[in-house]
XYZ file of C-alpha atoms in Angstrom:
594
model
C 62.376 -60.015 127.546
C 65.007 -60.989 124.924
C 68.221 -62.674 126.055
C 71.463 -61.208 124.708
C 74.284 -63.648 123.908
C 76.722 -63.785 126.796
C 79.841 -63.260 124.698
C 78.411 -60.498 122.467
C 78.932 -57.639 124.935
C 82.434 -58.648 126.013
C 83.825 -59.855 122.684
C 82.035 -57.687 120.119
C 80.225 -54.654 121.558
C 82.706 -53.177 124.049
C 85.765 -53.694 121.783
C 83.943 -51.591 119.150
C 83.343 -48.750 121.614
C 85.419 -45.608 122.117
C 84.186 -44.678 125.555
C 85.012 -40.983 125.178
C 82.947 -40.795 121.953
C 79.985 -42.521 123.592
C 80.005 -40.267 126.656
C 80.546 -37.138 124.556
C 77.332 -38.029 122.757
C 75.590 -37.014 125.990
C 77.922 -34.539 127.763
C 80.736 -32.195 126.741
C 84.186 -33.560 127.603
C 87.468 -31.648 127.924
C 90.784 -33.353 127.118
C 93.243 -33.378 129.999
C 96.436 -35.290 129.249
C 95.571 -38.825 128.156
C 92.122 -38.607 129.798
C 88.967 -36.521 129.485
C 87.100 -34.655 132.236
C 83.823 -32.858 132.858
C 81.467 -31.994 135.695
C 79.767 -35.191 136.801
C 76.365 -35.690 135.129
C 75.196 -37.746 138.107
C 75.546 -35.133 140.860
C 75.827 -31.347 141.111
C 79.340 -29.949 141.215
C 81.237 -26.845 140.071
C 84.737 -28.340 139.802
C 85.059 -31.276 137.360
C 85.750 -34.593 139.096
C 84.409 -36.907 136.396
C 87.249 -38.624 134.508
C 87.057 -40.759 131.358
C 90.006 -43.047 130.576
C 90.052 -44.188 126.906
C 92.978 -46.574 127.533
C 91.099 -48.408 130.270
C 87.661 -47.977 128.679
C 86.142 -46.756 131.954
C 84.828 -43.625 133.655
C 84.970 -42.621 137.312
C 83.688 -39.691 139.334
C 85.955 -38.884 142.262
C 83.133 -36.839 143.784
C 80.215 -39.272 144.064
C 82.148 -42.476 143.326
C 80.107 -43.667 140.337
C 82.152 -45.648 137.808
C 81.935 -48.250 135.095
C 82.299 -48.914 131.367
C 80.451 -47.385 128.418
C 77.453 -49.683 128.923
C 77.205 -48.725 132.599
C 77.237 -45.054 131.599
C 74.439 -45.407 129.033
C 72.255 -47.459 131.409
C 72.716 -44.995 134.277
C 72.583 -41.800 132.237
C 69.419 -42.731 130.332
C 67.824 -44.741 133.155
C 67.479 -47.810 130.951
C 67.132 -51.493 131.653
C 70.201 -53.604 130.936
C 68.804 -54.915 127.633
C 67.705 -51.440 126.505
C 71.147 -50.140 127.450
C 72.875 -52.750 125.291
C 70.577 -51.938 122.374
C 71.172 -48.178 122.796
C 74.954 -48.580 122.937
C 74.899 -50.908 119.921
C 72.914 -48.320 117.982
C 75.469 -45.610 118.821
C 78.422 -47.665 117.536
C 76.599 -49.301 114.626
C 76.725 -52.837 115.986
C 74.010 -55.482 115.542
C 72.861 -56.980 118.827
C 73.095 -60.766 118.952
C 70.336 -62.571 120.856
C 70.064 -66.111 122.121
C 68.391 -68.293 119.520
C 65.596 -69.555 121.762
C 62.051 -69.812 120.431
C 60.763 -67.363 123.045
C 63.525 -64.806 122.469
C 63.297 -65.030 118.685
C 59.521 -64.615 118.738
C 59.776 -61.695 121.163
C 62.247 -59.786 119.013
C 60.398 -60.516 115.769
C 57.004 -59.464 117.164
C 58.154 -56.251 118.791
C 60.301 -55.192 115.857
C 57.282 -55.703 113.611
C 55.016 -53.763 115.997
C 57.297 -50.719 115.974
C 57.786 -50.927 112.196
C 54.026 -51.079 111.615
C 53.309 -48.140 113.930
C 55.935 -46.088 112.104
C 54.383 -46.907 108.727
C 50.927 -45.936 110.001
C 52.386 -42.668 111.274
C 53.941 -41.931 107.888
C 50.597 -42.626 106.228
C 48.808 -40.197 108.571
C 51.444 -37.554 107.741
C 50.758 -38.041 104.027
C 47.006 -37.721 104.562
C 47.541 -34.481 106.501
C 49.452 -32.930 103.611
C 46.627 -33.936 101.271
C 43.838 -32.433 103.410
C 43.663 -28.616 103.517
C 41.117 -28.489 106.370
C 43.189 -30.718 108.636
C 46.423 -28.902 107.827
C 44.695 -25.568 108.421
C 43.604 -26.776 111.870
C 47.238 -27.084 112.985
C 48.587 -24.111 111.012
C 45.854 -21.495 111.401
C 43.724 -22.520 114.378
C 46.597 -23.750 116.540
C 49.267 -21.434 115.178
C 51.809 -24.171 114.506
C 54.598 -23.610 112.018
C 55.358 -26.039 109.205
C 58.569 -26.946 111.040
C 56.656 -27.796 114.257
C 54.072 -29.845 112.352
C 56.885 -31.781 110.674
C 59.009 -32.344 113.799
C 55.984 -33.444 115.826
C 55.016 -35.856 113.018
C 51.426 -34.641 113.119
C 48.954 -36.311 110.787
C 45.346 -36.860 109.790
C 43.040 -39.892 109.670
C 40.492 -39.512 106.831
C 36.785 -40.238 107.236
C 36.838 -43.195 104.843
C 36.982 -46.716 106.260
C 39.605 -47.886 103.780
C 42.419 -45.455 104.512
C 44.549 -48.262 106.028
C 43.567 -50.840 103.402
C 47.093 -51.027 101.975
C 48.284 -53.250 104.824
C 48.220 -57.028 104.338
C 45.762 -59.233 106.228
C 48.505 -60.441 108.594
C 49.562 -56.856 109.238
C 45.958 -55.843 109.885
C 45.684 -58.511 112.582
C 48.707 -56.976 114.295
C 47.244 -53.486 113.888
C 44.143 -54.717 115.748
C 46.450 -55.764 118.608
C 48.004 -52.273 118.475
C 44.634 -50.500 118.668
C 44.924 -48.903 115.219
C 42.299 -51.104 113.551
C 39.070 -52.720 114.750
C 37.658 -56.004 113.477
C 34.028 -56.345 112.391
C 32.965 -59.948 112.972
C 29.649 -59.279 111.257
C 31.229 -58.227 107.962
C 34.565 -60.024 108.480
C 36.428 -56.821 107.703
C 38.673 -54.237 109.324
C 38.028 -50.542 109.905
C 40.167 -47.738 111.407
C 39.829 -46.762 115.057
C 40.632 -43.131 114.149
C 38.460 -41.439 111.515
C 38.198 -37.776 110.528
C 40.617 -36.701 113.253
C 43.932 -34.908 113.302
C 46.555 -37.286 114.669
C 49.258 -36.812 117.290
C 51.728 -39.726 117.511
C 52.743 -40.796 121.028
C 56.395 -41.797 121.436
C 58.213 -43.831 124.064
C 61.499 -42.663 125.607
C 63.375 -44.151 122.638
C 61.380 -42.070 120.160
C 59.363 -45.014 118.807
C 55.670 -44.605 117.965
C 53.650 -46.639 120.469
C 50.158 -45.103 120.188
C 48.150 -42.295 118.590
C 46.053 -39.457 119.927
C 43.293 -37.989 117.804
C 41.252 -34.776 117.940
C 38.089 -33.935 116.039
C 38.232 -31.029 113.600
C 35.107 -29.585 115.215
C 33.761 -30.038 118.739
C 32.206 -33.481 118.370
C 32.482 -35.696 121.445
C 34.727 -37.230 122.459
C 36.931 -34.316 121.418
C 40.162 -36.186 122.222
C 40.734 -39.900 121.817
C 43.738 -42.179 122.314
C 44.250 -45.631 120.881
C 43.682 -48.377 123.447
C 46.310 -49.729 125.817
C 48.443 -52.420 124.190
C 51.685 -54.321 124.742
C 53.502 -51.145 123.692
C 51.321 -48.520 125.378
C 50.248 -48.161 129.028
C 48.708 -44.739 129.596
C 49.334 -44.827 133.350
C 53.078 -44.973 132.620
C 53.619 -42.987 129.422
C 53.962 -39.198 129.203
C 53.549 -37.261 125.988
C 56.632 -35.171 125.221
C 59.039 -36.967 127.562
C 61.210 -38.174 124.678
C 61.645 -34.580 123.469
C 62.410 -33.322 127.003
C 65.138 -35.930 127.467
C 66.595 -35.395 124.002
C 66.764 -31.602 124.313
C 68.136 -31.659 127.878
C 70.747 -34.438 127.632
C 68.536 -36.686 129.768
C 68.991 -34.372 132.772
C 66.386 -31.551 132.693
C 66.626 -29.233 135.686
C 62.839 -29.485 135.893
C 59.874 -31.063 134.142
C 56.614 -29.132 133.803
C 53.501 -31.267 133.527
C 50.566 -29.718 131.644
C 47.117 -31.016 130.776
C 47.244 -31.836 127.049
C 49.514 -32.724 124.166
C 48.623 -29.571 122.209
C 49.930 -27.567 125.191
C 53.210 -29.487 124.989
C 53.528 -28.908 121.229
C 52.863 -25.146 121.560
C 55.422 -24.851 124.350
C 57.991 -26.788 122.300
C 57.424 -24.388 119.398
C 58.251 -21.532 121.778
C 61.518 -23.333 122.684
C 60.211 -24.421 126.094
C 61.467 -28.003 125.958
C 60.619 -29.161 129.469
C 56.899 -29.941 129.334
C 55.032 -33.250 129.281
C 51.379 -34.293 129.508
C 49.553 -37.359 130.756
C 47.425 -39.221 128.234
C 43.721 -39.259 128.981
C 44.197 -39.898 132.676
C 45.091 -37.989 135.820
C 48.782 -37.859 136.659
C 49.546 -41.146 138.406
C 52.132 -42.099 141.003
C 53.868 -44.057 138.252
C 54.066 -40.890 136.143
C 55.751 -39.006 138.989
C 58.194 -41.851 139.574
C 59.078 -41.856 135.870
C 59.758 -38.111 135.855
C 61.798 -38.314 139.057
C 64.119 -40.780 137.322
C 65.361 -37.858 135.215
C 64.908 -34.738 137.334
C 64.645 -33.626 140.953
C 61.998 -30.978 140.310
C 58.489 -31.334 138.869
C 56.142 -28.390 138.396
C 52.443 -29.103 137.954
C 51.032 -26.369 135.700
C 47.240 -26.400 135.693
C 44.433 -24.252 134.324
C 43.182 -21.660 136.783
C 39.551 -22.863 136.775
C 37.895 -25.187 139.307
C 38.815 -28.257 137.256
C 42.454 -27.220 137.369
C 42.322 -26.666 141.133
C 40.736 -30.097 141.624
C 43.337 -31.730 139.381
C 46.101 -30.074 141.419
C 44.586 -31.298 144.687
C 44.430 -34.830 143.329
C 48.052 -34.619 142.172
C 49.001 -33.268 145.603
C 47.615 -36.421 147.197
C 49.002 -38.761 144.510
C 52.569 -37.525 144.789
C 52.663 -37.614 148.608
C 54.258 -41.040 148.757
C 57.106 -40.208 146.340
C 57.923 -36.561 147.098
C 60.807 -35.913 149.511
C 63.417 -33.401 150.556
C 65.461 -34.427 147.493
C 62.553 -34.729 145.050
C 60.563 -31.493 144.801
C 57.058 -30.935 143.443
C 55.707 -27.418 142.922
C 52.346 -26.082 141.716
C 51.467 -23.212 139.385
C 48.199 -21.971 137.902
C 47.395 -20.175 134.669
C 45.012 -17.221 134.363
C 41.438 -18.549 134.222
C 40.966 -17.438 130.619
C 44.031 -19.312 129.345
C 45.603 -22.711 128.883
C 49.358 -22.996 128.104
C 48.640 -23.130 124.379
C 46.607 -19.897 124.306
C 48.824 -18.067 126.811
C 52.053 -18.688 124.946
C 50.466 -17.667 121.634
C 49.013 -14.484 123.097
C 51.739 -13.354 125.509
C 54.809 -15.379 124.551
C 56.993 -17.784 126.468
C 57.972 -15.155 129.040
C 54.460 -15.359 130.482
C 54.869 -19.122 131.012
C 58.344 -18.709 132.496
C 57.059 -16.095 134.943
C 54.265 -18.386 136.174
C 56.630 -21.350 136.472
C 59.208 -19.272 138.353
C 56.535 -18.115 140.810
C 55.266 -21.654 141.437
C 54.183 -22.666 144.916
C 56.176 -25.190 146.953
C 54.571 -28.468 147.985
C 54.265 -27.467 151.686
C 52.736 -24.111 150.714
C 50.272 -25.679 148.321
C 49.196 -28.473 150.639
C 48.173 -25.802 153.164
C 46.803 -23.328 150.606
C 44.690 -25.565 148.363
C 42.129 -26.809 150.947
C 41.535 -23.195 152.068
C 39.788 -22.606 148.733
C 37.068 -25.042 149.815
C 36.284 -23.348 153.140
C 35.355 -19.849 154.270
C 37.937 -19.502 157.033
C 36.324 -16.316 158.342
C 33.681 -18.709 159.688
C 35.288 -20.352 162.732
C 33.032 -23.364 162.282
C 35.000 -24.315 159.155
C 38.312 -24.311 161.025
C 38.243 -27.960 162.204
C 37.183 -29.171 158.745
C 40.033 -27.260 157.129
C 42.634 -28.509 159.636
C 41.506 -32.126 159.275
C 41.575 -31.863 155.479
C 45.151 -30.539 155.480
C 46.306 -33.086 158.046
C 44.727 -35.862 155.997
C 46.871 -34.783 153.024
C 49.985 -34.477 155.183
C 49.412 -37.934 156.647
C 50.201 -39.519 153.276
C 53.676 -37.951 153.095
C 56.342 -40.578 153.765
C 59.332 -38.215 154.111
C 59.609 -37.196 157.798
C 61.398 -33.902 157.148
C 58.896 -32.798 154.497
C 55.977 -33.755 156.737
C 57.417 -31.599 159.540
C 57.858 -28.629 157.177
C 54.216 -28.950 156.092
C 53.097 -28.990 159.737
C 55.122 -25.848 160.419
C 53.540 -24.043 157.458
C 50.074 -25.035 158.707
C 50.987 -23.981 162.254
C 51.917 -20.472 161.094
C 48.788 -20.106 158.975
C 46.310 -21.008 161.716
C 48.434 -19.923 164.686
C 48.272 -23.305 166.413
C 51.252 -24.899 168.144
C 52.968 -27.439 165.905
C 53.147 -30.006 168.734
C 49.335 -30.058 168.885
C 49.158 -30.605 165.116
C 51.734 -33.376 165.384
C 49.689 -35.169 168.061
C 46.487 -34.709 166.068
C 48.206 -36.039 162.954
C 49.373 -39.143 164.810
C 45.819 -39.764 166.023
C 44.499 -39.453 162.460
C 47.154 -41.860 161.222
C 46.325 -44.390 163.950
C 42.635 -44.184 163.073
C 43.431 -44.573 159.369
C 45.542 -47.661 160.078
C 42.744 -49.146 162.189
C 40.126 -48.344 159.526
C 42.256 -49.925 156.831
C 42.826 -53.016 158.937
C 39.104 -53.246 159.670
C 38.246 -52.825 155.967
C 40.702 -55.527 155.006
C 39.298 -57.786 157.716
C 35.688 -57.219 156.624
C 36.602 -57.709 152.963
C 38.259 -61.013 153.770
C 35.232 -62.108 155.766
C 32.779 -61.065 153.055
C 34.729 -62.802 150.308
C 35.092 -66.027 152.286
C 32.167 -68.410 151.953
C 31.825 -70.177 155.302
C 30.918 -73.703 154.301
C 30.211 -76.263 157.074
C 33.710 -77.705 156.704
C 35.301 -74.244 156.932
C 33.360 -73.411 160.100
C 34.771 -76.479 161.828
C 38.289 -75.878 160.494
C 38.132 -72.267 161.729
C 37.172 -73.436 165.217
C 39.928 -76.093 165.279
C 42.577 -73.579 164.200
C 41.561 -71.093 166.861
C 40.734 -73.563 169.642
C 43.035 -76.567 169.099
C 43.254 -77.242 172.858
C 39.519 -78.013 172.991
C 39.829 -80.436 170.093
C 42.900 -82.150 171.592
C 41.267 -82.722 174.978
C 38.039 -84.037 173.469
C 39.567 -85.939 170.580
C 38.919 -89.390 172.054
C 35.623 -88.472 173.725
C 34.235 -87.303 170.392
C 35.566 -90.436 168.610
C 37.182 -88.212 166.021
C 39.096 -91.121 164.464
C 35.782 -92.658 163.432
C 34.569 -89.220 162.447
C 37.536 -88.880 160.055
C 36.769 -92.263 158.459
C 33.144 -91.272 157.974
C 33.697 -87.902 156.357
C 36.413 -89.303 154.076
C 33.683 -91.379 152.444
C 31.939 -88.245 151.209
C 33.127 -86.175 148.288
C 33.226 -82.952 150.292
C 35.489 -80.026 149.375
C 37.941 -79.286 152.165
C 37.644 -82.626 153.906
C 41.277 -83.547 153.148
C 42.529 -80.495 155.019
C 40.123 -81.081 157.897
C 41.377 -84.645 158.273
C 45.009 -83.489 158.073
C 44.333 -80.911 160.778
C 42.671 -83.406 163.118
C 45.429 -85.978 162.641
C 48.051 -83.338 163.427
C 46.279 -82.574 166.683
C 45.971 -86.289 167.465
C 49.740 -86.732 167.039
C 50.600 -83.617 169.023
C 48.047 -82.799 171.699
C 50.033 -79.637 172.591
C 49.383 -77.931 169.271
C 48.350 -74.283 169.466
C 47.346 -71.756 166.816
C 50.907 -70.465 166.366
C 52.354 -73.952 165.792
C 49.569 -74.756 163.329
C 50.379 -71.616 161.329
C 54.005 -72.720 161.067
C 53.037 -76.301 160.253
C 51.069 -75.197 157.203
C 53.393 -72.391 156.046
C 54.590 -72.882 152.473
C 52.001 -75.586 151.876
C 48.893 -75.528 149.653
C 46.839 -74.902 152.816
C 48.711 -71.744 153.945
C 46.258 -69.282 152.391
C 43.118 -70.892 153.797
C 44.765 -71.207 157.232
C 45.475 -67.467 157.286
C 41.933 -66.673 156.191
C 40.168 -68.992 158.623
C 42.277 -67.920 161.582
C 40.947 -64.406 160.933
C 37.301 -65.515 161.011
C 35.647 -63.933 164.002
C 34.691 -66.248 166.878
C 33.666 -63.388 169.141
C 30.522 -65.210 170.280
C 32.535 -67.923 172.034
C 35.743 -66.083 172.975
C 34.615 -65.440 176.536
C 32.802 -68.745 177.031
C 33.932 -71.316 179.576
C 35.791 -74.452 178.539
C 32.634 -76.552 178.840
C 30.633 -74.171 176.689
C 33.343 -74.165 174.024
C 33.254 -77.961 174.012
C 29.516 -77.814 173.578
C 29.917 -75.329 170.717
C 32.331 -77.617 168.908
C 29.924 -80.508 169.344
C 27.122 -78.386 167.903
C 29.292 -77.460 164.928
C 29.822 -81.128 164.124
C 26.214 -82.045 164.698
C 24.578 -79.122 162.925
C 26.949 -78.807 159.973
C 28.062 -82.349 159.183
C 25.325 -84.659 160.334
C 23.134 -83.578 157.440
C 25.920 -84.541 155.053
C 26.265 -87.939 156.733
C 22.507 -88.473 156.631
C 22.614 -87.665 152.929
C 25.274 -90.357 152.537
C 23.028 -92.855 154.364
C 20.119 -92.010 152.064
C 22.352 -92.486 149.024
C 23.423 -95.954 150.257
C 19.895 -97.049 151.223
C 18.616 -96.111 147.748
C 20.997 -98.619 146.185
C 18.689 -101.465 147.355
C 19.757 -104.656 145.555
C 23.114 -103.146 144.576
C 24.280 -102.648 148.154
C 27.539 -104.474 148.937
C 28.748 -105.740 152.302
C 31.168 -102.829 152.541
C 28.403 -100.297 151.870
C 26.208 -102.016 154.462
C 28.980 -101.761 157.078
C 29.469 -98.078 156.159
C 25.740 -97.451 156.513
C 25.648 -99.102 159.943
C 28.761 -97.185 161.059
C 27.241 -93.844 160.092
C 23.915 -94.689 161.782
C 25.731 -95.745 164.957
C 27.721 -92.496 164.993
C 24.613 -90.365 164.457
C 22.572 -92.176 167.098
C 25.415 -92.057 169.637
C 25.878 -88.320 169.204
């Protein structure tokens, strides 16, 4: 991220700001004496309690308590980061943001400014190509029923079939366009070619209205019918929503609801009909991140899906996805179109009133979570009852909001005529089982990923049975053992030696104290993994048998390594030194003794 000069905001930006003019850019203010008032844009109220003081350069709501300067207002109202807020406020007052002159900051600003400028130029080129191609223009105008005004406002374009339609860019610019997913590089021919060819183009904007990606659709029904440019530094499809910029612009950043539909052509058709509250995900199912983004600006989201099986399945998936973010304050509702229509065709055939009627009759989250699974089961067959109940409870189990979860249970209770207390108990059992399954999966995954080398097997035993090691430390001559294994270049031997020496110094070590001893050290991760390794085969053994097991671990897993060291030394023949001879004899003595 760029770093803004510390004195720029205080000494240059805020002195250039008239706070009432900035705030009136977003909400309507009424003059009252020397101040201005309005209903607070940050909470619902009927009597204005939001006061703007030009002389002090601040605002304050006496209802919800929010306050601050012009920058605070822009950041909060538009849900921006601090840096984005400064840039937005500077744009409003015509000030040039001053950044720290560090290499990183300078490079960041230069690169991103160039990215956005290039994407805008590509967009303008696509617009020009659209106006030059009758077939492509006819697709939007005649087949999709879009007016010239809608085509222009949406900045729709066309990518010709020819490979050279972006040839006007310089070689350096083409390299950047590869990074942005607009061009591809052919290593074979050492040339560039467009990612989009013979497709009508829909530019994808971020919440600041900047072009960050492109969507393309074939003029016929070739597959893939729809295509988006790849994810880049500017574009992450799991986070971006087509149409969100327009929704925020037309609704002063505070839409009373956002309606999510399946495609960008649906959004464009709805916008043309003056329905400025729709967005669409981009080549992916609606993600949790998408819902979180929308909830930054509104308290109500309506999922509007096609009425076919695919639409029902998409709604069910969204129902599960949103469970962790929906609450009593953040509402999600579901609505379905007639099977023969999508939003685009419905609004063209029956007008916007048909869409409004469906949206107004949308189903609440608790209703839908109980209704949707019933489509999968014939509930006249009593044998399907348990499957249906478990399916609904599984969905409810993901809801984090206690009050909403209870409402869902009550709706289910009324539908199947089963006492809510029974459902609550059953839900708790399902949740306990899910927690246990997840813990078991995590445990198994850790075990499967962890390669149990000979050294790790011994370390795992020492960590879990340090008392055995402490009591047998001298009997097993572990000091000599440490000297021997340090001679070998064995991965993990340093930690093993550290562990044994810790136990030698403190014979009262237990597993808990060992965990603390290695916390915040390079060994912390491996300690946590090896403590989890199952030693179920020896857990119930007697002390003597555990001692024997530890002995076997040393003998079976490390003696081969020591023998290999002896063979290496013996093969040196005439090159053997006195030190190597003593090492050889020491290892042989240890092996023979044990």
